[in-house]
Every structure is written in structure tokens, then in C-alpha cells.
């Protein structure tokens, strides 16, 4: 089988968009492709640990950290979220329809060897520290992303 | 003329974004390219029939179906929509400026032989049945999308 | 060094997304790539001059122009903007973290010879005239974008 490469920038932190990203990524990996996901800005929220980790931050970083959802299970949806009710409804329908929930999609991505990179510049801006993110990530910047994208035949920004 | 291929994932159901998708798709098709559009999540709203079609749904699916816009003519815009007023204003300006309205862009896409695929997993989640969508679609999942994308030289996520 | 080409459609006018676009574009240009940015719909707001330029518009165009942010320094963020407070906070954190602010990213893009194209159809819809946009742009439509994208190995829609 020919192995080709895909990259996905996960900029959005909306449940629906992040799920789309992981469904495409896992699909490609299942077909034998190398896949790199690059988490930046709000996308970092999808890979935060659910626990409150004590780390030093500036006041503004602390505020951003407080206001942003902590992890895959807390994300809202991009439309009709209504303070989280929309996300809950969507998760209920997904369960009815046997759609794999996001935390499991992330586990599968790791198991399939998908390279998950957290954008260090965004981490600085959002005030998110390595300890606050799930295990198994790499940490890098835009140059690394561009290097990966140059080797890929499909590059998406989600 | 060299025929190359383009794919566009239409994830968004916002009038402005869906129009951008169809303008790029129709432009590429007019230049001789093969084009595949893959409608997923909110993007399905753009290809719903305007009529209320009676189909069996779970309660949550029925609610989602009720709350989401039915077809290209009902979409809101992604910014400054103000309960639909923004969309109406934008459609008025577009008419003034002789910009082709979305329903006609969709007809042109079909006439140009653009392959329009509705994502079956999203249809399950949103509770949208084949009968509720416009004619001439194909129905498939992420593996089909990835197969198309592997043959294309431009792949966008909108 | 191998020169390859990248294109980015800047559809969004949100500070965070526009910054992501310029950071990727400048990164690629710094690595020796040709880069084309195509500004369309809300993305045009990022390249408006901050001054109020007197030009003839229809009433609706005038209203759109009034309601939309004038230039890189006025953009809101896509989440938690709270009437601009979120954007201000984000700019403060970025300053703390020595992240280059957007107006400077745009200047760098110009200095690096990044081709910046304003979408003429969107300008008509938004009622934005050439005089209202920053200097050094090209003006073209979707066919030009597609020509550029056909030569590129990475094409993003932001």
C-alpha cells in the first residue's frame, strides 16, 4: 500500500469541528497514511487534561485558562450551543447513532500513531503549559508544521 | 487542457461560507477541473430541500432538524446575522451587484457535473434523511472523501 | 533551496484566524516559498485602511462598511470577544509574550514579497473600494486564485 501523508491544523476548539478533524485523521491513518495534527489557538482546548493543574501564569493567561474549556469532554459546538446544551444534545444523538465520542477518537489517534503537535506560540498566548496537556504530544512551531505540510498531499485548516 | 481535481469539504452551513465554497467549485469546474464537494455537519443544511418532508426521527434528531435552516435560501451568515437580517441584507447587496444567488450556484454546480456527496455519518447525527436532501447527491463517508482527496491537487475545508 | 508555493484564502476577519494566516504565510516566505494570500468576504476587513475614506456606495454597502471593523487593529476574536474586550485581552497577552502584532505581521508579509490579492467580487458585495484598502494589493477573482492554487503544494482556507 502506498503511504501518503496528511496534515490537519486544528485551530478551532468547537466539538463539531474537532470531531471532524479526528474523524478525517483517524480515517486516513486507518488507510495507512501518515497523519500530523497541529493544535493551535482554541484547538489546544481539545487536548487539555480535564484536571485543574497548578502552574504559574500571568493574570491574563490565568483568566484565559479559566474561561476556556478544559479538555475534549467540555467543548461546545460552533452553532446552537446554548451554553453547552447544544453540545450535550449532540453528544446524546451521537451516542444513539453509535458515533465514537471525541475522547475515544483522541485515544484511537494516539494508538494509530498520529503525530499530535501542540503549537508552542499559541500555548504562550493562551497560557497553557505542557503539564496541562494530554500525554504523548510533541511541541513545536509553524516551521515544523510547514515541514510536515510540504511532505503531505492533503493539508486542511479546521 | 489539463484536467486536475479539487475537493471541498463543506462543513459550515453559513450562507457566506457555503457561497465561497460553490464559487470556488464552479470556477474550478468551468476551468475544466473535476470537483468533489463533501457536505458534512452544518453544511448539510445547504442541500436540504426547502419543504418539510415527513420522515421518522428520534426526538433529538427531530429537534435538530427543526432548529436548523432548511435549504440554501434559509441560511444565515457567519457574522452580523442578527436573526437573519444580516443574511437578507447580504442577499440584497449581492442582487444589486449581480452576484449569482446560492440556489442558482447549486444548480450550476449540478449542471457542471460537480460531484456532491452527503456525509452519511453527519446525516445520522443531524437526523437528516436522503429524502430531505436535494436530488443528484451521492451518499458516502470519510473513506470516500479521502479517496477523492488523494487524487486532487487542491483540498479545502470550509 | 527548493522553492515551492503556498496559497491561503483569508475568508475570516477574526483577529485570531487572520493572525494564524499571516504567521503561516510569513513562516513559509521566510523558508523561501512563494506565498499568495487571497482576501475575501470578512477577510477584507484585515486589509482595510484605518481611516474613513470617502467613496460612493449604495446604502446597504455603506451600512456593511460602517458595521465592519476598519483594519487589522480593529478586528475581534472568534470566541470570547465580549464586544472587543477579548481581543484587547488577547493583544495584551500577545504583547507580554512578544508575539508580533497583526499590523506588523502584515508589513512583514509585504516586505517578504507575499502576493496579497483582494477578491473583487467580495469587494463589490461588501462595498469596499480599492482606496479603502492598504497599498500594495492586487485585485482579482476566483480564476486567479485557482491559477495560483494549481501551482501550490499547500492550499488553506482560513
PDB file of N, CA and C in Angstrom, chain A residues 58-124:
ATOM      1  N   UNK A  58       0.618  34.363  34.086  1.00  0.00           N
ATOM      2  CA  UNK A  58       0.279  35.774  34.295  1.00  0.00           C
ATOM      3  C   UNK A  58      -1.221  35.865  34.549  1.00  0.00           C
ATOM      4  N   UNK A  59      -1.684  36.991  35.070  1.00  0.00           N
ATOM      5  CA  UNK A  59      -3.099  37.144  35.375  1.00  0.00           C
ATOM      6  C   UNK A  59      -3.969  36.918  34.145  1.00  0.00           C
ATOM      7  N   UNK A  60      -3.562  37.509  33.018  1.00  0.00           N
ATOM      8  CA  UNK A  60      -4.362  37.379  31.798  1.00  0.00           C
ATOM      9  C   UNK A  60      -4.386  35.936  31.298  1.00  0.00           C
ATOM     10  N   UNK A  61      -3.238  35.282  31.371  1.00  0.00           N
ATOM     11  CA  UNK A  61      -3.181  33.874  30.965  1.00  0.00           C
ATOM     12  C   UNK A  61      -4.076  33.019  31.858  1.00  0.00           C
ATOM     13  N   UNK A  62      -4.065  33.361  33.146  1.00  0.00           N
ATOM     14  CA  UNK A  62      -4.886  32.623  34.094  1.00  0.00           C
ATOM     15  C   UNK A  62      -6.362  32.792  33.737  1.00  0.00           C
ATOM     16  N   UNK A  63      -6.741  34.035  33.390  1.00  0.00           N
ATOM     17  CA  UNK A  63      -8.133  34.294  33.017  1.00  0.00           C
ATOM     18  C   UNK A  63      -8.527  33.520  31.761  1.00  0.00           C
ATOM     19  N   UNK A  64      -7.662  33.577  30.748  1.00  0.00           N
ATOM     20  CA  UNK A  64      -7.938  32.812  29.527  1.00  0.00           C
ATOM     21  C   UNK A  64      -8.116  31.330  29.873  1.00  0.00           C
ATOM     22  N   UNK A  65      -7.196  30.830  30.681  1.00  0.00           N
ATOM     23  CA  UNK A  65      -7.235  29.416  31.054  1.00  0.00           C
ATOM     24  C   UNK A  65      -8.528  29.054  31.770  1.00  0.00           C
ATOM     25  N   UNK A  66      -8.974  29.953  32.645  1.00  0.00           N
ATOM     26  CA  UNK A  66     -10.211  29.732  33.399  1.00  0.00           C
ATOM     27  C   UNK A  66     -11.427  29.691  32.481  1.00  0.00           C
ATOM     28  N   UNK A  67     -11.428  30.594  31.485  1.00  0.00           N
ATOM     29  CA  UNK A  67     -12.621  30.755  30.663  1.00  0.00           C
ATOM     30  C   UNK A  67     -12.726  29.718  29.545  1.00  0.00           C
ATOM     31  N   UNK A  68     -11.610  29.106  29.239  1.00  0.00           N
ATOM     32  CA  UNK A  68     -11.645  28.159  28.132  1.00  0.00           C
ATOM     33  C   UNK A  68     -11.936  26.752  28.627  1.00  0.00           C
ATOM     34  N   UNK A  69     -12.619  25.948  27.815  1.00  0.00           N
ATOM     35  CA  UNK A  69     -12.976  24.588  28.226  1.00  0.00           C
ATOM     36  C   UNK A  69     -11.745  23.723  28.442  1.00  0.00           C
ATOM     37  N   UNK A  70     -11.823  22.858  29.476  1.00  0.00           N
ATOM     38  CA  UNK A  70     -10.687  22.034  29.831  1.00  0.00           C
ATOM     39  C   UNK A  70     -10.886  20.627  29.302  1.00  0.00           C
ATOM     40  N   UNK A  71     -10.465  20.403  28.049  1.00  0.00           N
ATOM     41  CA  UNK A  71     -10.448  19.053  27.517  1.00  0.00           C
ATOM     42  C   UNK A  71     -11.605  18.708  26.596  1.00  0.00           C
ATOM     43  N   UNK A  72     -11.428  17.592  25.924  1.00  0.00           N
ATOM     44  CA  UNK A  72     -12.311  17.137  24.852  1.00  0.00           C
ATOM     45  C   UNK A  72     -13.766  17.012  25.296  1.00  0.00           C
ATOM     46  N   UNK A  73     -13.964  16.752  26.580  1.00  0.00           N
ATOM     47  CA  UNK A  73     -15.320  16.483  27.042  1.00  0.00           C
ATOM     48  C   UNK A  73     -16.082  17.757  27.397  1.00  0.00           C
ATOM     49  N   UNK A  74     -15.397  18.899  27.365  1.00  0.00           N
ATOM     50  CA  UNK A  74     -16.020  20.154  27.783  1.00  0.00           C
ATOM     51  C   UNK A  74     -16.305  21.095  26.623  1.00  0.00           C
ATOM     52  N   UNK A  75     -15.923  20.695  25.416  1.00  0.00           N
ATOM     53  CA  UNK A  75     -16.042  21.619  24.287  1.00  0.00           C
ATOM     54  C   UNK A  75     -17.501  21.903  23.951  1.00  0.00           C
ATOM     55  N   UNK A  76     -17.768  23.124  23.501  1.00  0.00           N
ATOM     56  CA  UNK A  76     -19.087  23.464  22.986  1.00  0.00           C
ATOM     57  C   UNK A  76     -19.152  23.210  21.492  1.00  0.00           C
ATOM     58  N   UNK A  77     -20.329  23.385  20.904  1.00  0.00           N
ATOM     59  CA  UNK A  77     -20.419  23.248  19.451  1.00  0.00           C
ATOM     60  C   UNK A  77     -20.479  24.630  18.816  1.00  0.00           C
ATOM     61  N   UNK A  78     -20.153  24.708  17.524  1.00  0.00           N
ATOM     62  CA  UNK A  78     -19.942  26.005  16.869  1.00  0.00           C
ATOM     63  C   UNK A  78     -21.247  26.750  16.589  1.00  0.00           C
ATOM     64  N   UNK A  79     -22.352  26.034  16.581  1.00  0.00           N
ATOM     65  CA  UNK A  79     -23.667  26.631  16.334  1.00  0.00           C
ATOM     66  C   UNK A  79     -24.649  26.088  17.359  1.00  0.00           C
ATOM     67  N   UNK A  80     -25.643  26.844  17.728  1.00  0.00           N
ATOM     68  CA  UNK A  80     -26.707  26.368  18.613  1.00  0.00           C
ATOM     69  C   UNK A  80     -26.160  25.692  19.860  1.00  0.00           C
ATOM     70  N   UNK A  81     -25.125  26.253  20.453  1.00  0.00           N
ATOM     71  CA  UNK A  81     -24.561  25.631  21.646  1.00  0.00           C
ATOM     72  C   UNK A  81     -25.412  25.905  22.890  1.00  0.00           C
ATOM     73  N   UNK A  82     -26.034  27.082  22.941  1.00  0.00           N
ATOM     74  CA  UNK A  82     -26.894  27.476  24.065  1.00  0.00           C
ATOM     75  C   UNK A  82     -26.280  27.109  25.413  1.00  0.00           C
ATOM     76  N   UNK A  83     -25.084  27.653  25.650  1.00  0.00           N
ATOM     77  CA  UNK A  83     -24.442  27.439  26.945  1.00  0.00           C
ATOM     78  C   UNK A  83     -24.111  25.996  27.246  1.00  0.00           C
ATOM     79  N   UNK A  84     -23.917  25.210  26.209  1.00  0.00           N
ATOM     80  CA  UNK A  84     -23.490  23.835  26.424  1.00  0.00           C
ATOM     81  C   UNK A  84     -24.599  22.821  26.159  1.00  0.00           C
ATOM     82  N   UNK A  85     -25.865  23.280  26.164  1.00  0.00           N
ATOM     83  CA  UNK A  85     -26.990  22.361  25.955  1.00  0.00           C
ATOM     84  C   UNK A  85     -26.924  21.726  24.567  1.00  0.00           C
ATOM     85  N   UNK A  86     -26.537  22.545  23.583  1.00  0.00           N
ATOM     86  CA  UNK A  86     -26.407  22.032  22.217  1.00  0.00           C
ATOM     87  C   UNK A  86     -25.366  20.922  22.143  1.00  0.00           C
ATOM     88  N   UNK A  87     -24.243  21.152  22.831  1.00  0.00           N
ATOM     89  CA  UNK A  87     -23.181  20.143  22.830  1.00  0.00           C
ATOM     90  C   UNK A  87     -23.671  18.852  23.491  1.00  0.00           C
ATOM     91  N   UNK A  88     -24.385  19.004  24.604  1.00  0.00           N
ATOM     92  CA  UNK A  88     -24.917  17.827  25.299  1.00  0.00           C
ATOM     93  C   UNK A  88     -25.886  17.071  24.397  1.00  0.00           C
ATOM     94  N   UNK A  89     -26.788  17.815  23.748  1.00  0.00           N
ATOM     95  CA  UNK A  89     -27.737  17.197  22.815  1.00  0.00           C
ATOM     96  C   UNK A  89     -27.007  16.455  21.703  1.00  0.00           C
ATOM     97  N   UNK A  90     -25.974  17.125  21.152  1.00  0.00           N
ATOM     98  CA  UNK A  90     -25.258  16.485  20.045  1.00  0.00           C
ATOM     99  C   UNK A  90     -24.558  15.216  20.517  1.00  0.00           C
ATOM    100  N   UNK A  91     -24.009  15.270  21.733  1.00  0.00           N
ATOM    101  CA  UNK A  91     -23.349  14.066  22.242  1.00  0.00           C
ATOM    102  C   UNK A  91     -24.362  12.945  22.470  1.00  0.00           C
ATOM    103  N   UNK A  92     -25.586  13.321  22.896  1.00  0.00           N
ATOM    104  CA  UNK A  92     -26.623  12.296  23.085  1.00  0.00           C
ATOM    105  C   UNK A  92     -27.010  11.652  21.751  1.00  0.00           C
ATOM    106  N   UNK A  93     -27.207  12.491  20.724  1.00  0.00           N
ATOM    107  CA  UNK A  93     -27.555  11.920  19.412  1.00  0.00           C
ATOM    108  C   UNK A  93     -26.426  11.044  18.906  1.00  0.00           C
ATOM    109  N   UNK A  94     -25.196  11.509  19.090  1.00  0.00           N
ATOM    110  CA  UNK A  94     -24.062  10.729  18.613  1.00  0.00           C
ATOM    111  C   UNK A  94     -24.021   9.360  19.274  1.00  0.00           C
ATOM    112  N   UNK A  95     -24.348   9.333  20.566  1.00  0.00           N
ATOM    113  CA  UNK A  95     -24.371   8.063  21.289  1.00  0.00           C
ATOM    114  C   UNK A  95     -25.448   7.149  20.694  1.00  0.00           C
ATOM    115  N   UNK A  96     -26.650   7.729  20.503  1.00  0.00           N
ATOM    116  CA  UNK A  96     -27.744   6.962  19.860  1.00  0.00           C
ATOM    117  C   UNK A  96     -27.284   6.343  18.548  1.00  0.00           C
ATOM    118  N   UNK A  97     -26.495   7.114  17.792  1.00  0.00           N
ATOM    119  CA  UNK A  97     -26.106   6.700  16.446  1.00  0.00           C
ATOM    120  C   UNK A  97     -24.778   5.940  16.435  1.00  0.00           C
ATOM    121  N   UNK A  98     -24.285   5.601  17.624  1.00  0.00           N
ATOM    122  CA  UNK A  98     -23.017   4.869  17.726  1.00  0.00           C
ATOM    123  C   UNK A  98     -21.842   5.588  17.075  1.00  0.00           C
ATOM    124  N   UNK A  99     -21.844   6.910  17.144  1.00  0.00           N
ATOM    125  CA  UNK A  99     -20.680   7.661  16.686  1.00  0.00           C
ATOM    126  C   UNK A  99     -19.675   7.702  17.830  1.00  0.00           C
ATOM    127  N   UNK A 100     -18.439   7.384  17.534  1.00  0.00           N
ATOM    128  CA  UNK A 100     -17.396   7.361  18.557  1.00  0.00           C
ATOM    129  C   UNK A 100     -17.246   8.748  19.188  1.00  0.00           C
ATOM    130  N   UNK A 101     -17.299   8.822  20.527  1.00  0.00           N
ATOM    131  CA  UNK A 101     -17.145  10.130  21.170  1.00  0.00           C
ATOM    132  C   UNK A 101     -15.703  10.655  21.069  1.00  0.00           C
ATOM    133  N   UNK A 102     -15.561  11.978  21.195  1.00  0.00           N
ATOM    134  CA  UNK A 102     -14.270  12.622  20.966  1.00  0.00           C
ATOM    135  C   UNK A 102     -13.125  12.048  21.811  1.00  0.00           C
ATOM    136  N   UNK A 103     -13.303  11.848  23.146  1.00  0.00           N
ATOM    137  CA  UNK A 103     -12.170  11.336  23.919  1.00  0.00           C
ATOM    138  C   UNK A 103     -11.651  10.010  23.364  1.00  0.00           C
ATOM    139  N   UNK A 104     -12.571   9.184  22.855  1.00  0.00           N
ATOM    140  CA  UNK A 104     -12.159   7.902  22.291  1.00  0.00           C
ATOM    141  C   UNK A 104     -11.481   8.108  20.930  1.00  0.00           C
ATOM    142  N   UNK A 105     -11.971   9.073  20.163  1.00  0.00           N
ATOM    143  CA  UNK A 105     -11.318   9.385  18.886  1.00  0.00           C
ATOM    144  C   UNK A 105      -9.869   9.813  19.113  1.00  0.00           C
ATOM    145  N   UNK A 106      -9.657  10.560  20.194  1.00  0.00           N
ATOM    146  CA  UNK A 106      -8.300  11.024  20.502  1.00  0.00           C
ATOM    147  C   UNK A 106      -7.415   9.847  20.903  1.00  0.00           C
ATOM    148  N   UNK A 107      -7.980   8.943  21.733  1.00  0.00           N
ATOM    149  CA  UNK A 107      -7.216   7.749  22.110  1.00  0.00           C
ATOM    150  C   UNK A 107      -6.839   6.930  20.870  1.00  0.00           C
ATOM    151  N   UNK A 108      -7.813   6.753  19.972  1.00  0.00           N
ATOM    152  CA  UNK A 108      -7.541   5.994  18.744  1.00  0.00           C
ATOM    153  C   UNK A 108      -6.445   6.667  17.923  1.00  0.00           C
ATOM    154  N   UNK A 109      -6.503   7.977  17.858  1.00  0.00           N
ATOM    155  CA  UNK A 109      -5.492   8.721  17.088  1.00  0.00           C
ATOM    156  C   UNK A 109      -4.099   8.423  17.628  1.00  0.00           C
ATOM    157  N   UNK A 110      -3.986   8.412  18.963  1.00  0.00           N
ATOM    158  CA  UNK A 110      -2.690   8.112  19.582  1.00  0.00           C
ATOM    159  C   UNK A 110      -2.258   6.687  19.260  1.00  0.00           C
ATOM    160  N   UNK A 111      -3.209   5.753  19.404  1.00  0.00           N
ATOM    161  CA  UNK A 111      -2.897   4.336  19.152  1.00  0.00           C
ATOM    162  C   UNK A 111      -2.470   4.099  17.706  1.00  0.00           C
ATOM    163  N   UNK A 112      -3.062   4.889  16.792  1.00  0.00           N
ATOM    164  CA  UNK A 112      -2.718   4.718  15.382  1.00  0.00           C
ATOM    165  C   UNK A 112      -1.415   5.446  15.021  1.00  0.00           C
ATOM    166  N   UNK A 113      -0.794   6.063  16.030  1.00  0.00           N
ATOM    167  CA  UNK A 113       0.483   6.716  15.769  1.00  0.00           C
ATOM    168  C   UNK A 113       0.371   8.051  15.062  1.00  0.00           C
ATOM    169  N   UNK A 114      -0.794   8.678  15.143  1.00  0.00           N
ATOM    170  CA  UNK A 114      -0.931  10.018  14.570  1.00  0.00           C
ATOM    171  C   UNK A 114      -0.065  10.980  15.372  1.00  0.00           C
ATOM    172  N   UNK A 115       0.732  11.781  14.660  1.00  0.00           N
ATOM    173  CA  UNK A 115       1.609  12.728  15.333  1.00  0.00           C
ATOM    174  C   UNK A 115       0.798  13.958  15.743  1.00  0.00           C
ATOM    175  N   UNK A 116       0.713  14.211  17.035  1.00  0.00           N
ATOM    176  CA  UNK A 116      -0.038  15.356  17.529  1.00  0.00           C
ATOM    177  C   UNK A 116       0.920  16.405  18.072  1.00  0.00           C
ATOM    178  N   UNK A 117       0.919  17.568  17.436  1.00  0.00           N
ATOM    179  CA  UNK A 117       1.839  18.635  17.809  1.00  0.00           C
ATOM    180  C   UNK A 117       1.059  19.793  18.420  1.00  0.00           C
ATOM    181  N   UNK A 118       1.480  20.261  19.585  1.00  0.00           N
ATOM    182  CA  UNK A 118       0.888  21.465  20.180  1.00  0.00           C
ATOM    183  C   UNK A 118       1.734  22.661  19.800  1.00  0.00           C
ATOM    184  N   UNK A 119       1.070  23.709  19.315  1.00  0.00           N
ATOM    185  CA  UNK A 119       1.761  24.929  18.860  1.00  0.00           C
ATOM    186  C   UNK A 119       2.261  25.710  20.071  1.00  0.00           C
ATOM    187  N   UNK A 120       3.570  25.835  20.179  1.00  0.00           N
ATOM    188  CA  UNK A 120       4.153  26.473  21.366  1.00  0.00           C
ATOM    189  C   UNK A 120       3.812  27.964  21.464  1.00  0.00           C
ATOM    190  N   UNK A 121       3.719  28.650  20.325  1.00  0.00           N
ATOM    191  CA  UNK A 121       3.369  30.066  20.377  1.00  0.00           C
ATOM    192  C   UNK A 121       1.957  30.252  20.928  1.00  0.00           C
ATOM    193  N   UNK A 122       1.035  29.425  20.471  1.00  0.00           N
ATOM    194  CA  UNK A 122      -0.333  29.508  20.990  1.00  0.00           C
ATOM    195  C   UNK A 122      -0.381  29.169  22.465  1.00  0.00           C
ATOM    196  N   UNK A 123       0.440  28.210  22.885  1.00  0.00           N
ATOM    197  CA  UNK A 123       0.470  27.844  24.302  1.00  0.00           C
ATOM    198  C   UNK A 123       0.903  29.054  25.132  1.00  0.00           C
ATOM    199  N   UNK A 124       1.881  29.794  24.643  1.00  0.00           N
ATOM    200  CA  UNK A 124       2.305  31.011  25.343  1.00  0.00           C
ATOM    201  C   UNK A 124       1.158  32.012  25.434  1.00  0.00           C
TER     202      UNK A 124
END
